[in-house]
Structures are given as C-alpha cells and as structure tokens.
PDB file of C-alpha atoms in Angstrom:
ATOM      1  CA  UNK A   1      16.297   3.369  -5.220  1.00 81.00           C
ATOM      2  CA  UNK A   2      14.182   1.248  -2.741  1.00 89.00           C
ATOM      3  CA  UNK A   3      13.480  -2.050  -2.296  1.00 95.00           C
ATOM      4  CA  UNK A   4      11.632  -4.380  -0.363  1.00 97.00           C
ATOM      5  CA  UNK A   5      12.384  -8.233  -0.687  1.00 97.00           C
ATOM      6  CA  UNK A   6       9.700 -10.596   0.776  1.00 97.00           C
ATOM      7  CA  UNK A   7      11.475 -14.205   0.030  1.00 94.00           C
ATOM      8  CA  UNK A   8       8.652 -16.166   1.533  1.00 97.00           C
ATOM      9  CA  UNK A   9       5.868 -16.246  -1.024  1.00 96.00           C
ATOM     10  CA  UNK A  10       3.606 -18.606   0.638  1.00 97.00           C
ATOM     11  CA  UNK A  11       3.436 -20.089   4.906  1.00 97.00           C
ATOM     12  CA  UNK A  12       0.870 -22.685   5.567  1.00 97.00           C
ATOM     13  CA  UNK A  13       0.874 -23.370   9.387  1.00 97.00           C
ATOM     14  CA  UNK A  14      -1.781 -25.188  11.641  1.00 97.00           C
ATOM     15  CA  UNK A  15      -3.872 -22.992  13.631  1.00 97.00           C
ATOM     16  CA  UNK A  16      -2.406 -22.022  17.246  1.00 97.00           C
ATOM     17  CA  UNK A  17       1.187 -22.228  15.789  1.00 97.00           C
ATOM     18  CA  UNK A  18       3.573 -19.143  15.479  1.00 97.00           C
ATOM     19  CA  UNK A  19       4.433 -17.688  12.463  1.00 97.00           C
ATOM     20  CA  UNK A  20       7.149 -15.118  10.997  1.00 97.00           C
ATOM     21  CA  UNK A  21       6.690 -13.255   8.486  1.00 98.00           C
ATOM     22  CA  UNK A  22      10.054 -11.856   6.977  1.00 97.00           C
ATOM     23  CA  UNK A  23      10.826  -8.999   5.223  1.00 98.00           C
ATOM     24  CA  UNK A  24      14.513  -7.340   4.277  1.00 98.00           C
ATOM     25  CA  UNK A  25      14.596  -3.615   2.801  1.00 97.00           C
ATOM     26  CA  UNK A  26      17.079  -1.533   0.948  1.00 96.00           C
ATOM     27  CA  UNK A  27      17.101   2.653   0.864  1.00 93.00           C
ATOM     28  CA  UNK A  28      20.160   5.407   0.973  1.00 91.00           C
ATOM     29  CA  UNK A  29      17.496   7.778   2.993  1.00 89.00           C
ATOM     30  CA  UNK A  30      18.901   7.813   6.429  1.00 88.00           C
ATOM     31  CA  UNK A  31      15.703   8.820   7.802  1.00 89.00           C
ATOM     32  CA  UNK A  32      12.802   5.970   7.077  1.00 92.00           C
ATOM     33  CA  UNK A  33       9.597   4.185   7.789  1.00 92.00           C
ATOM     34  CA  UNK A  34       8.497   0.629   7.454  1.00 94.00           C
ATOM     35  CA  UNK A  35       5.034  -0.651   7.513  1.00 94.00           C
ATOM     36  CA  UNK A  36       3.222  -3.980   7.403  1.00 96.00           C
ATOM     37  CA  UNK A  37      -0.161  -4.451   5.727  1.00 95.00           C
ATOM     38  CA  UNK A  38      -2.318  -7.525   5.755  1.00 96.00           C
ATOM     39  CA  UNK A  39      -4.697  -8.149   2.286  1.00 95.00           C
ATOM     40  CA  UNK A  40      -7.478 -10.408   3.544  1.00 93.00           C
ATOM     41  CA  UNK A  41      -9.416 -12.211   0.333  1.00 91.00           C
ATOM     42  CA  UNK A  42     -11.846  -9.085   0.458  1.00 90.00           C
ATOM     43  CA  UNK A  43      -9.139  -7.182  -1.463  1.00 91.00           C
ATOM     44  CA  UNK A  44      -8.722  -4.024   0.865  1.00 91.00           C
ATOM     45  CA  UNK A  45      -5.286  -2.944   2.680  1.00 93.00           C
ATOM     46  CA  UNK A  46      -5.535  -2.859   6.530  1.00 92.00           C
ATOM     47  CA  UNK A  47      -2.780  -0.681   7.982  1.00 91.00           C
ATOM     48  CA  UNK A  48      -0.899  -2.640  11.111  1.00 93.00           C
ATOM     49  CA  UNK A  49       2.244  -1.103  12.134  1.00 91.00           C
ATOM     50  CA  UNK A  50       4.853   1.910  11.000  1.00 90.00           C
ATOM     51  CA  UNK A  51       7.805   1.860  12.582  1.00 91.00           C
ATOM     52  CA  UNK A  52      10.313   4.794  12.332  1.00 90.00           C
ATOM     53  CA  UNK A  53      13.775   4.340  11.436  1.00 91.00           C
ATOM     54  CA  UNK A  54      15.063   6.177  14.344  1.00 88.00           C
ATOM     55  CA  UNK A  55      13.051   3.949  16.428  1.00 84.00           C
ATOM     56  CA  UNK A  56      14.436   0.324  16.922  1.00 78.00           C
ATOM     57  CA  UNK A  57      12.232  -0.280  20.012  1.00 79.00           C
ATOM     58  CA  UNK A  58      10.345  -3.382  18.774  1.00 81.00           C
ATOM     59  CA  UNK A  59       6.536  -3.519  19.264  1.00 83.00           C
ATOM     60  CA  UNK A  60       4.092  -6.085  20.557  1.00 83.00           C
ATOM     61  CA  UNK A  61       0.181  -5.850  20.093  1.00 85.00           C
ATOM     62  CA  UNK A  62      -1.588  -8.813  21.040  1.00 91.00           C
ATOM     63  CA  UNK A  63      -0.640 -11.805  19.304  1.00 94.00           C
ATOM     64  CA  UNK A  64       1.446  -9.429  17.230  1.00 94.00           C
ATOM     65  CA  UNK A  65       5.172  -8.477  17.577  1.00 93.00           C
ATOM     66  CA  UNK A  66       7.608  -6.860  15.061  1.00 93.00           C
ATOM     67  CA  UNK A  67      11.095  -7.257  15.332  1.00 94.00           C
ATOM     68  CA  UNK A  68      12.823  -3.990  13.767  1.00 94.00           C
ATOM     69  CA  UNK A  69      17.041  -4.420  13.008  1.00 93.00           C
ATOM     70  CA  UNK A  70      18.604  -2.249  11.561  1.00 92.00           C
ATOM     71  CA  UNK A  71      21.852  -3.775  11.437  1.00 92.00           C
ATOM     72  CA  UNK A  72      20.332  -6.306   8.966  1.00 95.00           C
ATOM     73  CA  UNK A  73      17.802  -3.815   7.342  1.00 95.00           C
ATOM     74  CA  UNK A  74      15.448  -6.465   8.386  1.00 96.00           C
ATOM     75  CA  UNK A  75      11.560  -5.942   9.687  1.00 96.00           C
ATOM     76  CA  UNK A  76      10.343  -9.145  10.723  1.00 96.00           C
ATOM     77  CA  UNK A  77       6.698  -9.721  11.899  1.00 96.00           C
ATOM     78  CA  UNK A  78       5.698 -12.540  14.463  1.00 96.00           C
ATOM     79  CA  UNK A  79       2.166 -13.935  14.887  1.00 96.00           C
ATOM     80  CA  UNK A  80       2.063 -15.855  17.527  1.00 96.00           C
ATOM     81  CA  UNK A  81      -0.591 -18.365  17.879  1.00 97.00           C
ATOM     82  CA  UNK A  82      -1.915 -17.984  14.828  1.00 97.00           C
ATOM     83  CA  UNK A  83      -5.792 -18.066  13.894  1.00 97.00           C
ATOM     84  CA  UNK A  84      -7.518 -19.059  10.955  1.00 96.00           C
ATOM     85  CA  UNK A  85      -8.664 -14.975  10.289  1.00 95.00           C
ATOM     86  CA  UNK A  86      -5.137 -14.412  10.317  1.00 96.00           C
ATOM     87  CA  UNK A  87      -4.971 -16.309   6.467  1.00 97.00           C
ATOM     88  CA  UNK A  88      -4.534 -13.518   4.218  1.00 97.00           C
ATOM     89  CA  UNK A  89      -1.310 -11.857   1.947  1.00 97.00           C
ATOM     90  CA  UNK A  90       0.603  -9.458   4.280  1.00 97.00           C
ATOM     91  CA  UNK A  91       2.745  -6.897   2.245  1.00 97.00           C
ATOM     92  CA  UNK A  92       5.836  -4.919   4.075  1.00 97.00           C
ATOM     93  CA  UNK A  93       6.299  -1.529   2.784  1.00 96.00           C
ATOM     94  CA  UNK A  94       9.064   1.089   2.675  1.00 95.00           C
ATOM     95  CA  UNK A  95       8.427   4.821   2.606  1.00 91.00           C
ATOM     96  CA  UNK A  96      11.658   7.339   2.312  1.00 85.00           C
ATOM     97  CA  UNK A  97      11.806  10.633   3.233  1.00 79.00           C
ATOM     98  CA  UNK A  98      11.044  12.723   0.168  1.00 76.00           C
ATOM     99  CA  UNK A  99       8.107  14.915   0.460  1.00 66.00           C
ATOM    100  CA  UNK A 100       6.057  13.309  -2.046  1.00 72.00           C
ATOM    101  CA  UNK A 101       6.897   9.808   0.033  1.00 78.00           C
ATOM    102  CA  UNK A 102       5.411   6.823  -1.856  1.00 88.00           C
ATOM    103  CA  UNK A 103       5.497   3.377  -0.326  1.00 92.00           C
ATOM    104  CA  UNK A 104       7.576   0.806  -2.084  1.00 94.00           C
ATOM    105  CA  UNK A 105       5.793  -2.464  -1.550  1.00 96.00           C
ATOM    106  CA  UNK A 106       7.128  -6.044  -1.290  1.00 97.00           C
ATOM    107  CA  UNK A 107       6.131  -8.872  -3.432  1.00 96.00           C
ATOM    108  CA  UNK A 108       3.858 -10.114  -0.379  1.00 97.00           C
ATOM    109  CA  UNK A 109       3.601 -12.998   1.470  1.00 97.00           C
ATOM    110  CA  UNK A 110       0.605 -15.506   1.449  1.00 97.00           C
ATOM    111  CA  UNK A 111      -0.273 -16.626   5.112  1.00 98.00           C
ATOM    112  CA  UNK A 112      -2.637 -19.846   5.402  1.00 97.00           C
ATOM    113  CA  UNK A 113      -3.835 -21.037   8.381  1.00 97.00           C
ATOM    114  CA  UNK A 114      -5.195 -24.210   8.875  1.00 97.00           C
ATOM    115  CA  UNK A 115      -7.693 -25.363  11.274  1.00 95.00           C
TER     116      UNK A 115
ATOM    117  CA  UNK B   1     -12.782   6.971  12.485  1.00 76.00           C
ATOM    118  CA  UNK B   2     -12.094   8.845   9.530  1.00 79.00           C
ATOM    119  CA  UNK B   3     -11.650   6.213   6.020  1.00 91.00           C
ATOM    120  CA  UNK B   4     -11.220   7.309   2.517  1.00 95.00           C
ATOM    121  CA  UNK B   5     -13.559   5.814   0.581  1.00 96.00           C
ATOM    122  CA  UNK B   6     -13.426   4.799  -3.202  1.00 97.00           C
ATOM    123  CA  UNK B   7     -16.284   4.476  -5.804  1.00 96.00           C
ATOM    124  CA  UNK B   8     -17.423   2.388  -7.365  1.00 96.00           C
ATOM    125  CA  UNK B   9     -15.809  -0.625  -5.890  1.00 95.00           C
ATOM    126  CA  UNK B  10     -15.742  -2.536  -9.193  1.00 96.00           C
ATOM    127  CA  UNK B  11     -15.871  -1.387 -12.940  1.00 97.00           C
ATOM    128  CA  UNK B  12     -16.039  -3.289 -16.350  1.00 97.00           C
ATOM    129  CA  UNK B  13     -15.530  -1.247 -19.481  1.00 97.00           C
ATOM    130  CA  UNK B  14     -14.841  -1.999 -22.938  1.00 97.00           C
ATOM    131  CA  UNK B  15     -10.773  -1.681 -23.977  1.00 97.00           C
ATOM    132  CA  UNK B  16     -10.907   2.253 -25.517  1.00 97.00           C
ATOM    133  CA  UNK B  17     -12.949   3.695 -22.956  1.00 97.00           C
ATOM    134  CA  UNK B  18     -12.299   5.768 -20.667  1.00 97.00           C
ATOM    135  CA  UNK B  19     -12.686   5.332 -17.172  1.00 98.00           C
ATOM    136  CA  UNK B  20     -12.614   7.447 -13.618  1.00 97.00           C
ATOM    137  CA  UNK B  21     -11.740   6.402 -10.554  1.00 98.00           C
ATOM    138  CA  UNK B  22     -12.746   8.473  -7.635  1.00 97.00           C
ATOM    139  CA  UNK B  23     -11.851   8.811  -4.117  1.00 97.00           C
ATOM    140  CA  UNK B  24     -12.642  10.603  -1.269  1.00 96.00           C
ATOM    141  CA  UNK B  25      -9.201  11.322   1.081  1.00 95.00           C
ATOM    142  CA  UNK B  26      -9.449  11.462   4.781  1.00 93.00           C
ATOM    143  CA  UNK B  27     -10.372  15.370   4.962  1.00 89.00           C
ATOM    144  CA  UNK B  28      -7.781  16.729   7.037  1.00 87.00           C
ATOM    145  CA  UNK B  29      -5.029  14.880   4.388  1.00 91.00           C
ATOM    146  CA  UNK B  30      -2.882  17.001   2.610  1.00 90.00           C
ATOM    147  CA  UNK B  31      -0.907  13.944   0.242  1.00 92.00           C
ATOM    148  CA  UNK B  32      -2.842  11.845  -2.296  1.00 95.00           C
ATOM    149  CA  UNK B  33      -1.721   8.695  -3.527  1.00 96.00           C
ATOM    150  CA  UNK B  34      -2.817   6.209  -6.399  1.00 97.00           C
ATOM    151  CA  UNK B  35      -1.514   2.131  -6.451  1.00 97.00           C
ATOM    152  CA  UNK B  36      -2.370  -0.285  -8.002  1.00 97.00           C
ATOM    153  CA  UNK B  37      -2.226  -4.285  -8.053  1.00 97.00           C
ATOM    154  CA  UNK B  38      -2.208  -6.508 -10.994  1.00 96.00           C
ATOM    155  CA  UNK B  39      -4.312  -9.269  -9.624  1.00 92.00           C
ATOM    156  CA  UNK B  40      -2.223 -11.827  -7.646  1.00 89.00           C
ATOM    157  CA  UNK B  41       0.930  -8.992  -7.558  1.00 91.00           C
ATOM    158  CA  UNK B  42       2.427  -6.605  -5.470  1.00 91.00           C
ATOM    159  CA  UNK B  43       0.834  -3.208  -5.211  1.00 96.00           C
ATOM    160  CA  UNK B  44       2.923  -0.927  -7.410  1.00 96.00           C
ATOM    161  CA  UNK B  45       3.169   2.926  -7.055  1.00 95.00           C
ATOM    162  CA  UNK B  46       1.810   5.085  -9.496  1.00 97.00           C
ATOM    163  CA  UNK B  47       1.230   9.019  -8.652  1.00 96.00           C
ATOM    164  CA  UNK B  48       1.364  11.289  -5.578  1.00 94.00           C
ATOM    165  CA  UNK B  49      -0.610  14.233  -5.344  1.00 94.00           C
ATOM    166  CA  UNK B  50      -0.134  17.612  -3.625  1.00 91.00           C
ATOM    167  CA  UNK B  51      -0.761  21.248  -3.136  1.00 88.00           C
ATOM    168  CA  UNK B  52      -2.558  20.720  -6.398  1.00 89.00           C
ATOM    169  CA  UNK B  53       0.367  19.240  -8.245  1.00 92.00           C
ATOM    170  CA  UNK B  54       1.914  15.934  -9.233  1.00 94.00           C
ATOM    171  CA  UNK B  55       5.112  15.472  -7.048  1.00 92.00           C
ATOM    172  CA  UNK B  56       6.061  12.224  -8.056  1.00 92.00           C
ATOM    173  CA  UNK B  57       4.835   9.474 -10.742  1.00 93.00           C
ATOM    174  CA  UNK B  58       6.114   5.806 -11.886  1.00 93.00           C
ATOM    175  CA  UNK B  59       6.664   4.891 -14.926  1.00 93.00           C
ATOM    176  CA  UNK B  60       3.484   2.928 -15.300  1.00 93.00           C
ATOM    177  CA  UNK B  61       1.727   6.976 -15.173  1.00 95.00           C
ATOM    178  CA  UNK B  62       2.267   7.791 -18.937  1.00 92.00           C
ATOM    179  CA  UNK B  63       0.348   9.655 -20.730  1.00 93.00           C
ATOM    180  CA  UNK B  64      -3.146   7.428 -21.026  1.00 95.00           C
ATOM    181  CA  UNK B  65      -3.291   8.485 -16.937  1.00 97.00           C
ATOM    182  CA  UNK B  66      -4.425  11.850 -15.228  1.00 97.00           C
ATOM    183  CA  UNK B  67      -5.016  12.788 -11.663  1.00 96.00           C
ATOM    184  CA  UNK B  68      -7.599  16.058 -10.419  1.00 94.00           C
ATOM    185  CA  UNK B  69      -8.515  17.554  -7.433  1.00 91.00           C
ATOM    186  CA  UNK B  70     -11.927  19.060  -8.753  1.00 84.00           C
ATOM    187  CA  UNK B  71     -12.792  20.616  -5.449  1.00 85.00           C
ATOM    188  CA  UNK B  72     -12.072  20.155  -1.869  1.00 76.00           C
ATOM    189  CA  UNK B  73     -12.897  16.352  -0.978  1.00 85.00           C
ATOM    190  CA  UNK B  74     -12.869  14.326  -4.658  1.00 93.00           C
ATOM    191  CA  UNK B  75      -9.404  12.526  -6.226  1.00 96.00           C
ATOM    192  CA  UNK B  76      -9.877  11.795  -9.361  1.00 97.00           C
ATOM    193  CA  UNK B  77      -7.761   9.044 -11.385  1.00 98.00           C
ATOM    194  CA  UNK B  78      -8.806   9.070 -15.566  1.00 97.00           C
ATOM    195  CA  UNK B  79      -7.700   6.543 -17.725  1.00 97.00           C
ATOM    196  CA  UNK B  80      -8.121   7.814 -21.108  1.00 95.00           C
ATOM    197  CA  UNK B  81      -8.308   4.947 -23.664  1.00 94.00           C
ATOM    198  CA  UNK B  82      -8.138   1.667 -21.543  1.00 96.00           C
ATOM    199  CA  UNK B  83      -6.267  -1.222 -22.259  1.00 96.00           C
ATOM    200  CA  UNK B  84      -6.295  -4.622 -21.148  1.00 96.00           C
ATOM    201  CA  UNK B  85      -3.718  -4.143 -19.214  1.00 95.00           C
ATOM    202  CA  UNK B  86      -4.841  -1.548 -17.158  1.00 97.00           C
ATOM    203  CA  UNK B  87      -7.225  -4.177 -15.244  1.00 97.00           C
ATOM    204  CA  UNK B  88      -6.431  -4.180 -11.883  1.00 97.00           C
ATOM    205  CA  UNK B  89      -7.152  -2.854  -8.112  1.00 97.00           C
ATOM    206  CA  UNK B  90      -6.500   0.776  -8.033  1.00 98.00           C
ATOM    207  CA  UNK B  91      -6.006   1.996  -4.140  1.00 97.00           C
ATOM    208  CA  UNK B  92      -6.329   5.671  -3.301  1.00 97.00           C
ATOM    209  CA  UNK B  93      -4.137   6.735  -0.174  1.00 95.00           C
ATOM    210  CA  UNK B  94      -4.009   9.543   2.014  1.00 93.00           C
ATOM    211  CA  UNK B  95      -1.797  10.579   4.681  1.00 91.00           C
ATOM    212  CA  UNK B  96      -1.792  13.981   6.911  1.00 88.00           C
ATOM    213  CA  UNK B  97       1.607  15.462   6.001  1.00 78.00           C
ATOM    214  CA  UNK B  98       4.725  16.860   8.134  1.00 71.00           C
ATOM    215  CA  UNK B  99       4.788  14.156  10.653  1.00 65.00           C
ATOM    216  CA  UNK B 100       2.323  11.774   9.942  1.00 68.00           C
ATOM    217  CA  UNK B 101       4.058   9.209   7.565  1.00 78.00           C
ATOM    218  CA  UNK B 102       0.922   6.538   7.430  1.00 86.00           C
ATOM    219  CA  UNK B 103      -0.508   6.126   3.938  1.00 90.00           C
ATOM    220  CA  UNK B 104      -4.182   5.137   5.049  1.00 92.00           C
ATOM    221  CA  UNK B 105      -5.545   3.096   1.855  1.00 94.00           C
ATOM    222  CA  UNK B 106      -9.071   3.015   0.649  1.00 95.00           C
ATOM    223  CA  UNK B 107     -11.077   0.003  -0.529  1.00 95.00           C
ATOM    224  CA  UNK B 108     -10.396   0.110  -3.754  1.00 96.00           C
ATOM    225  CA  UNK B 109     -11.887   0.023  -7.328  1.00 97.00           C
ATOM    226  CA  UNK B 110     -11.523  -3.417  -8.757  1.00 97.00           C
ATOM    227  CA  UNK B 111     -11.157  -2.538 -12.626  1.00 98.00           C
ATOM    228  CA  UNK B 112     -12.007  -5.303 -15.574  1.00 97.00           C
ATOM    229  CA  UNK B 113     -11.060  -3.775 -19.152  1.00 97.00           C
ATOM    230  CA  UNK B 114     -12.771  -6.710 -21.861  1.00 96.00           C
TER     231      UNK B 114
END
C-alpha cells in the first residue's frame, strides 16, 4: 500500500519569507515517482515537479527547490521568498510502478502568504 | 501546449439523476485517470483507464460509477443514480505511457448533487 503523509495542514508566512513545505511517503515499489501539485482557490491542479526515485539529484527552479531523500522517504519543497500568488493548497503525490499507476495524494497543505 | 480539458466545469443535479462527466485527454495519451476531491479534502483515486479497459479502481468506484471511451478523443465518467455524496471535483488525468510517468490533470467538473 502507499501513503503520503503531509503533517503540516496549514503555513501562514509574511510575504518575502521562505517556506517548506514537507511531505514523507511510504511504498514497497522499488522503482517510484513523487510529484508536487499546487491547488490555487480556482480549483484546478497545476503540475510542478516529478522526481524519479532513481534520481536523488535535487532540483531548483526559480524560487523553487525540492529536496528529494531517500534515506528518510522524505520530498520536501522550499519556496524561497515567498509571494502572495504563491497562497494556495499544495498536494505531494506518490505514483508506483504498476502499469495502471494512480497517484496517491497527500492530505495537502494550505500555504498563506501575507502581504 | 497540449491540456485536457473537462466539460462542463460545474454541474447541479437533483440526488437520483444521473450525471456525465466528460473529458477530453491530451491526444497522444494512452492512460486515463478519474479523481476526485470532497471539497476541502485530499484528491482521492478512483479509476484508471486503458487499452479500452479498467486496470485499476478504488473502492469509492462501485457499481453507481462507469467509465467509456466512445471514440477516439472523449472520457466519459457516468454516475448512475447520484447521491449526495457524490458532490465533489472530479479531475480527469492523462499521461503518455512507457516512460512518461506525469499525470497531467484537467480543470475539473465541480459537481453539486441537491
């Protein structure tokens, strides 16, 4: 069975501060792949990063990094200097290696930032 | 860039009635995917779709739920007798197959049973 365990259910933060976003995932596959999505108040699901399980090289875009261990079966996501547009519920999925390969979502985390 | 697309965006029907959710998959996509999300939840799993077949479905799929691939663009989701508990977001997916893990997610169809 999978799971994904999002323990932070809600971050306020003042604008221009950093932020992580933490997220802690269980699977027997051996082969994997994680994945953040943010849920702005519009409702839709904008893909941001998939990381590969036999990839632990972590990733920066912009203002955002992901920190990938697999040691702790943790996939942590860093804004840094966050934005007001970056207030929205950001879910971390997991996504095994079966053919059919559904996502297994976590409980989300609700991001505010404050001007 | 290619999107799948979802229509209608929202729906209101009367518990009983039976509703159908389509979605257009990114064309060259060979999985199909319905979620959904309970309004202030976590988006749950329900059905993938392919080569014409089911290959996997939650529990939350029983029998009240169908999936179709009428022709070569529309998936379908059918609720046959709605509940009130069937209001939700339902989110098609798509993803390209052997090698391309990403689930690409569509708008969604914001669904109101009264």
């Amino acid at each position: 069975a999978q799971k994904v365990t999002q323990a932070q259910t809600e971050i306020s933060v003042v604008e221009k501060e950093d932020v992580t976003l933490d997220c802690v995932y269980e699977t027997r596959d051996t082969t994997y792949y994680l994945f953040w999505y943010k849920q702005p108040p519009s409702g839709e699901l904008v893909f941001l990063i998939r990381r590969n399980s036999f990839d632990e090289q972590n990733e920066i875009s912009g203002r955002y990094s992901w920190n990938f261990q697999k040691s702790t079966s943790s996939f942590n996501f860093t804004i840094t200097a966050s934005q007001v547009v970056d207030s929205a519920v950001y879910f971390c999925a997991l996504k095994g290696n079966t053919n059919a390969g559904k996502s297994t979502f976590g409980d989300g985390t609700t991001l505010t930032v404050k001007p | 860039e290619p999107e799948v697309t979802q229509t209608p965006s929202h729906q209101v029907t009367q518990m009983g009635q039976e509703v159908i959710l389509r979605c257009v998959p990114i064309s060259n996509h060979l999985y199909f995917y319905w979620y959904r999300q309970i309004l202030g939840q976590k988006v749950e799993f329900l059905v993938s779709f392919y080569n014409n077949e089911i290959s996997e479905k939650s529990e939350i799929f029983d029998d009240q739920f169908s999936v179709e691939r009428p022709d070569g663009s529309n998936f379908t989701l059918k609720i046959r007798s709605t509940k009130l508990e069937d209001s939700a977001m339902y989110f098609c997916a798509s993803r390209p197959g052997q090698g391309g893990e990403t689930q690409y997610f569509g708008p969604g169809t914001r669904l109101l049973v009264l």
